[in-house]
Amino acid sequence: MKKIPVGILGATGMVGQQYIALLKDHPWFCLSFVAASAGSAGKNYRDAIAGRVRFPDILNTTGELMVADARDVSGAKDCAFVFSALEMDKDETCSLEDSYAATGIPVVSNASAHRWTPDVPVIIAEVNHHHIQIIPAQQKARGWEKGFIVVKPNCSVQSYTTPLYALQVAGYEIRRLIVSTLQAVSGAGYPGVASLDIIDNIIPYIGGEEEKSEEEPLKILGTIEGGHIKNAAFPKISAHCNRVPVSDGHTACVSVEFGKKKPSIKEVKKIWTEFKGLPQKLKLPSAPQQPIVIMEENDRPQPKKDRNTDKAMAVCVGRIRPCNVFDLRFAGLSHNTIRGAAGGGILNAELLYKQGYL
Amino acid sequence: MKKIPVGILGATGMVGQQYIALLKDHPWFCLSFVAASAGSAGKNYRDAIAGRVRFPDILNTTGELMVADARDVSGAKDCAFVFSALEMDKDETCSLEDSYAATGIPVVSNASAHRWTPDVPVIIAEVNHHHIQIIPAQQKARGWEKGFIVVKPNCSVQSYTTPLYALQVAGYEIRRLIVSTLQAVSGAGYPGVASLDIIDNIIPYIGGEEEKSEEEPLKILGTIEGGHIKNAAFPKISAHCNRVPVSDGHTACVSVEFGKKKPSIKEVKKIWTEFKGLPQKLKLPSAPQQPIVIMEENDRPQPKKDRNTDKAMAVCVGRIRPCNVFDLRFAGLSHNTIRGAAGGGILNAELLYKQGYL
Amino acid sequence: MKKIPVGILGATGMVGQQYIALLKDHPWFCLSFVAASAGSAGKNYRDAIAGRVRFPDILNTTGELMVADARDVSGAKDCAFVFSALEMDKDETCSLEDSYAATGIPVVSNASAHRWTPDVPVIIAEVNHHHIQIIPAQQKARGWEKGFIVVKPNCSVQSYTTPLYALQVAGYEIRRLIVSTLQAVSGAGYPGVASLDIIDNIIPYIGGEEEKSEEEPLKILGTIEGGHIKNAAFPKISAHCNRVPVSDGHTACVSVEFGKKKPSIKEVKKIWTEFKGLPQKLKLPSAPQQPIVIMEENDRPQPKKDRNTDKAMAVCVGRIRPCNVFDLRFAGLSHNTIRGAAGGGILNAELLYKQGYL
Amino acid sequence: MKKIPVGILGATGMVGQQYIALLKDHPWFCLSFVAASAGSAGKNYRDAIAGRVRFPDILNTTGELMVADARDVSGAKDCAFVFSALEMDKDETCSLEDSYAATGIPVVSNASAHRWTPDVPVIIAEVNHHHIQIIPAQQKARGWEKGFIVVKPNCSVQSYTTPLYALQVAGYEIRRLIVSTLQAVSGAGYPGVASLDIIDNIIPYIGGEEEKSEEEPLKILGTIEGGHIKNAAFPKISAHCNRVPVSDGHTACVSVEFGKKKPSIKEVKKIWTEFKGLPQKLKLPSAPQQPIVIMEENDRPQPKKDRNTDKAMAVCVGRIRPCNVFDLRFAGLSHNTIRGAAGGGILNAELLYKQGYL
């Protein structure tokens, strides 16, 4: 099998670097194109990321690759598709991702820009893989032939959405949840959070993060109706997002209220242990063996010990116990730059490829 | 005015050291007696805390004081009362605190041992100062003449209980709350949390802390009935307690459900700004000018920047906003070893003194 | 006594904020003027530092002060002198500080720009206070009447230069020293070091810092000859500068080679304990009681415990022991943004004022 | 090939856990025996390390293994040899390691106890592999037939000893060196350093570490004479050992004085790049491809980015530059619990096995 040539838009940023690190030994995809802002264009990749290298190893494979200007869509003409890790503002990102799609190049995006475009699906591969069926409608509405856009959700969302979805498909309605997140500094990109702000400190605020954490799950759990994705009405979500002095790995403390039918703690554990999504059934290369890994120790999951569970693609859950106020409490953890960003994007691409969209 | 001689039980631990640091320039009390375990007894204080000094300055004033054996209650005979920062197990602590009280020495305790003894009041001076009126009943039931025991709550409780009480006295019933705490490592004492466990990490569990965070507020908000304190039935509280890499200062992310009558955000701010407790009215030396300090900046309160607000005795609140699921959300912060431990104990002693109990 | 009106250039940066925090209750100086870049000019101080407030308290006193454009020297016309915490490039800083001096406004600078100008003295008030005698020559050479420029050294230099100077004046020649510094992130300003670079990490490099650490002491220990400061030939210094995850406080591990005459460890301690500089004799308000504070505990000084010693203006030394290779080893610590920046600048101004230069 | 059964003494400690993690997929050795203190004996490994698990994965392979009492040497009778990670005091450790050797079981030790026993070699496999030739003399002197003891040096020593040895064998005499180390908290074991002592702090002292850092290299660079290892007379070493808030990876800032013949910086780099030791020639499974990896970036090596270089077994060096006082300066880094402990021990065992001693 010949590997499929892919490109990365926004390749010099932190998520871009993470994509390169993860694609290095990918069995299907081979990185052939890196693009970034005009300031980096024309440099080799090594020089372009000098002073902000996060994964030194990527220089061995990609250091000499020439960085293209992301604004010139013709540069990607030999790519089967591109990953977008663009860090421009919303309108610019939408417009540039659209240009690639219009030229016939599918865009598997990590950027938040298109998350609220009604016919762009926000995919967690284990949860709403069927939303990719909106692609033909998306293409038709825009007059695109081969290109399309698929995005993934915010890095804070996996840790609770996948576990809750598993309960939902098992027949338990989720009515409301209150979630407090303890988010790693890598979620803010690089340089991101100043060390003076976070040494011996936490910050009880992350701009825009609570809105994303509350609203994106509703689109993910929504239904395709008339060429659009209609948000689910439930669960109602209230999020408190905090920045903590952790490099990678977002933790979520979750209190859940079910509908009338309420599972026992034992049942919750059984459902999560047995849960498999389409990526598991298709044996996608980046899919974790189990999407949800239960930890029985009292003091787990912990970002440092558990963020890399199963290639950093699993959601670890622990402290599963009744809630004094609602019905169920638990702590969820996922790796924000892998499962929550580049790894999640690659898994989406694998799904799309295997389903014949790429 | 001659200063009142006081002692500290458990003087060598971290809270004990904090007591000494705070009492150094106290206008009413003067430290005349330090007691600790048999292992420290007979040493001077400097030697007794060698290798675990947290506040170097206390050695100047107290370094040469001889450490007594806390088990010998006669050592405290010249003290008007003692602060207890004992770190023994529950039964031993109860029994030893009882012995001091029985000898005629009031005990103002920071230990958790007696918090669930029905006739021992758990005091936040701004909230339930009237619970000290149970003291005569307590003395009578046990045959104590001068001695008694008063305790303060767990260090995680202030940050939300004081703000909620202020709303309650303003006429708003608090029905339920879900709170996630981000707690400093000093809350675990010394040596406490191992650095390998907390560098680049958080731990989503603190043994016994969620129970304390959920139940103690109900006793604090309870009523004296028949010589006992009867817990309040509301609010129902669900707590998620996390350890974070912060040295001092516990943060709480709180979602609150009111009864039928619900205050506006503006009203909440007004109530908190104007709230004064008895310590403020009596101008007690350790009382903060305002028990609740509102911070309007989006990203506050933060432990490093705000824990020392008003002698580290104020509760700082911020991010006051509606809740998507309940009615009100906010972040509260208080200094766990000062307001939440030694400082809170000293304020309780000041209250008792001014009210004629000491 | 009426307070002397002073200004701050570069008032919005981290050192600028530190100046404001320290001047709040200054017995001689009163802050009447804050200037910064054109971007901040015209705003009130509160708005100008929004999002990068390091010392919240300064907003109470200075929040409503209008920020002037530092490039307009006429704005400072009512100031007796200005502190410079400018963060522009070298040429711009030199030129702007010159403009103030030319207008008759003395500049007490924290910026590195003028440190290598031969007739600008680099002052550690306890060490080379007599270098201020070059001021008349400096003024004459440039045709300035009232204005002049005095600077202070890099924040890494105090911790070893003051102790070594004390030994030198006691008659011991210092021939060579090898010093490794462990420097706090606040030394890089704000936002400065990215948290992703320093959580669970150290960085064995700080741009330009080793050169400053090696060369500035030679100017400080130099002599005035013919209107210029001639560098001392000794000690030869080799510096290894490291960034560590500490907010404030630079530590230096020092190995010293003396000339033929070598003091005993006991003698070294005696010299350091007894050392007093001119600021101590003049009882300048910001002078520490002892410039050098010896800590006898094995594991001290430590930044977190000791950086604030004596208003954060003392140099703490510990681990005084023989060196296997040279003669003497020790660890020195000083607060980099107070003693090593704003506090050192204020002490220099107090010295200049008391000596009649301001 | 059948795998060789090996045991671990002190298997429940942090180094013990690291051994298990590294042996999991070892091509030659298979872990068949774990022993620890009497308190752990009789439990399965999972229970024995409950509450202090550092590498969760090891529970999958080793969780159900029964822990033996290390004091009962007969338990190891089926092991070809044992790794010792004992954490008892010096005399007890020496005596227990002796007992195993006397029973015919070679001991490859990580403990410091026997490092100063004259006929016990302290091995860095790339440096003094020939010291294992003392084993027959060691056995003879003690009347041991098959058993013997080999130890590895302190975890701080590799980072500079291997690079300096490479220069020495290339013909450059090393006369003196001054080294400051910035050591990770894992070097203190578990629980080790209290988080309150190291958040926002460094500690300029590690008990016993400077002596080890200064003296052990002299034994490693020594010669076998008359059945004993005679220490090298040079280099003279002066060490400043500091604890820093890093989880793993010790950094050393080194200034080196050569003898008369001095290499250029270019030559130093060439020597280090080309250096190979016996483990590389024998292609031992745990040997890094290059013992010394040069990093040309100004700000490297860094513990977080570089500690895992080549299975965490390489020494990374950077900042190679002339010294103002001596001749050469550089920063060295190695992973303290892998290269500096368990990994180094395993490499020593591989060397011994391949050379026919096991």
PDB file of N, CA, C and O in Angstrom, chain C residues 35 100 126 176 184 304 311 331 352:
ATOM      1  N   ALA C  35       5.188  57.161  33.210  1.00  0.00           N
ATOM      2  CA  ALA C  35       5.266  57.254  31.759  1.00  0.00           C
ATOM      3  C   ALA C  35       5.565  55.876  31.186  1.00  0.00           C
ATOM      4  O   ALA C  35       6.199  55.047  31.831  1.00  0.00           O
ATOM      5  N   TYR C 100      16.250  63.040  29.094  1.00  0.00           N
ATOM      6  CA  TYR C 100      15.776  63.470  30.416  1.00  0.00           C
ATOM      7  C   TYR C 100      16.898  64.202  31.169  1.00  0.00           C
ATOM      8  O   TYR C 100      16.689  65.279  31.728  1.00  0.00           O
ATOM      9  N   GLU C 126      25.957  49.643  48.761  1.00  0.00           N
ATOM     10  CA  GLU C 126      26.865  49.208  49.826  1.00  0.00           C
ATOM     11  C   GLU C 126      28.289  48.989  49.333  1.00  0.00           C
ATOM     12  O   GLU C 126      29.205  48.792  50.130  1.00  0.00           O
ATOM     13  N   ARG C 176      39.708  34.697  41.473  1.00  0.00           N
ATOM     14  CA  ARG C 176      38.863  34.078  40.453  1.00  0.00           C
ATOM     15  C   ARG C 176      37.593  33.531  41.096  1.00  0.00           C
ATOM     16  O   ARG C 176      37.604  33.162  42.273  1.00  0.00           O
ATOM     17  N   ALA C 184      15.188  33.248  38.911  1.00  0.00           N
ATOM     18  CA  ALA C 184      13.717  33.227  38.919  1.00  0.00           C
ATOM     19  C   ALA C 184      13.155  33.727  37.595  1.00  0.00           C
ATOM     20  O   ALA C 184      13.783  34.520  36.894  1.00  0.00           O
ATOM     21  N   LYS C 304      12.134  30.757  48.326  1.00  0.00           N
ATOM     22  CA  LYS C 304      10.791  30.962  48.855  1.00  0.00           C
ATOM     23  C   LYS C 304      10.810  31.408  50.317  1.00  0.00           C
ATOM     24  O   LYS C 304      10.012  32.236  50.728  1.00  0.00           O
ATOM     25  N   LYS C 311      13.043  43.346  54.268  1.00  0.00           N
ATOM     26  CA  LYS C 311      12.371  44.075  53.172  1.00  0.00           C
ATOM     27  C   LYS C 311      12.810  43.596  51.790  1.00  0.00           C
ATOM     28  O   LYS C 311      12.760  44.332  50.818  1.00  0.00           O
ATOM     29  N   ALA C 331      26.537  29.741  48.975  1.00  0.00           N
ATOM     30  CA  ALA C 331      25.352  30.033  48.175  1.00  0.00           C
ATOM     31  C   ALA C 331      24.834  31.395  48.590  1.00  0.00           C
ATOM     32  O   ALA C 331      24.724  31.685  49.783  1.00  0.00           O
ATOM     33  N   LEU C 352      21.818  59.031  46.672  1.00  0.00           N
ATOM     34  CA  LEU C 352      22.091  60.264  45.918  1.00  0.00           C
ATOM     35  C   LEU C 352      21.451  61.467  46.595  1.00  0.00           C
ATOM     36  O   LEU C 352      22.038  62.561  46.658  1.00  0.00           O
TER      37      LEU C 352
END
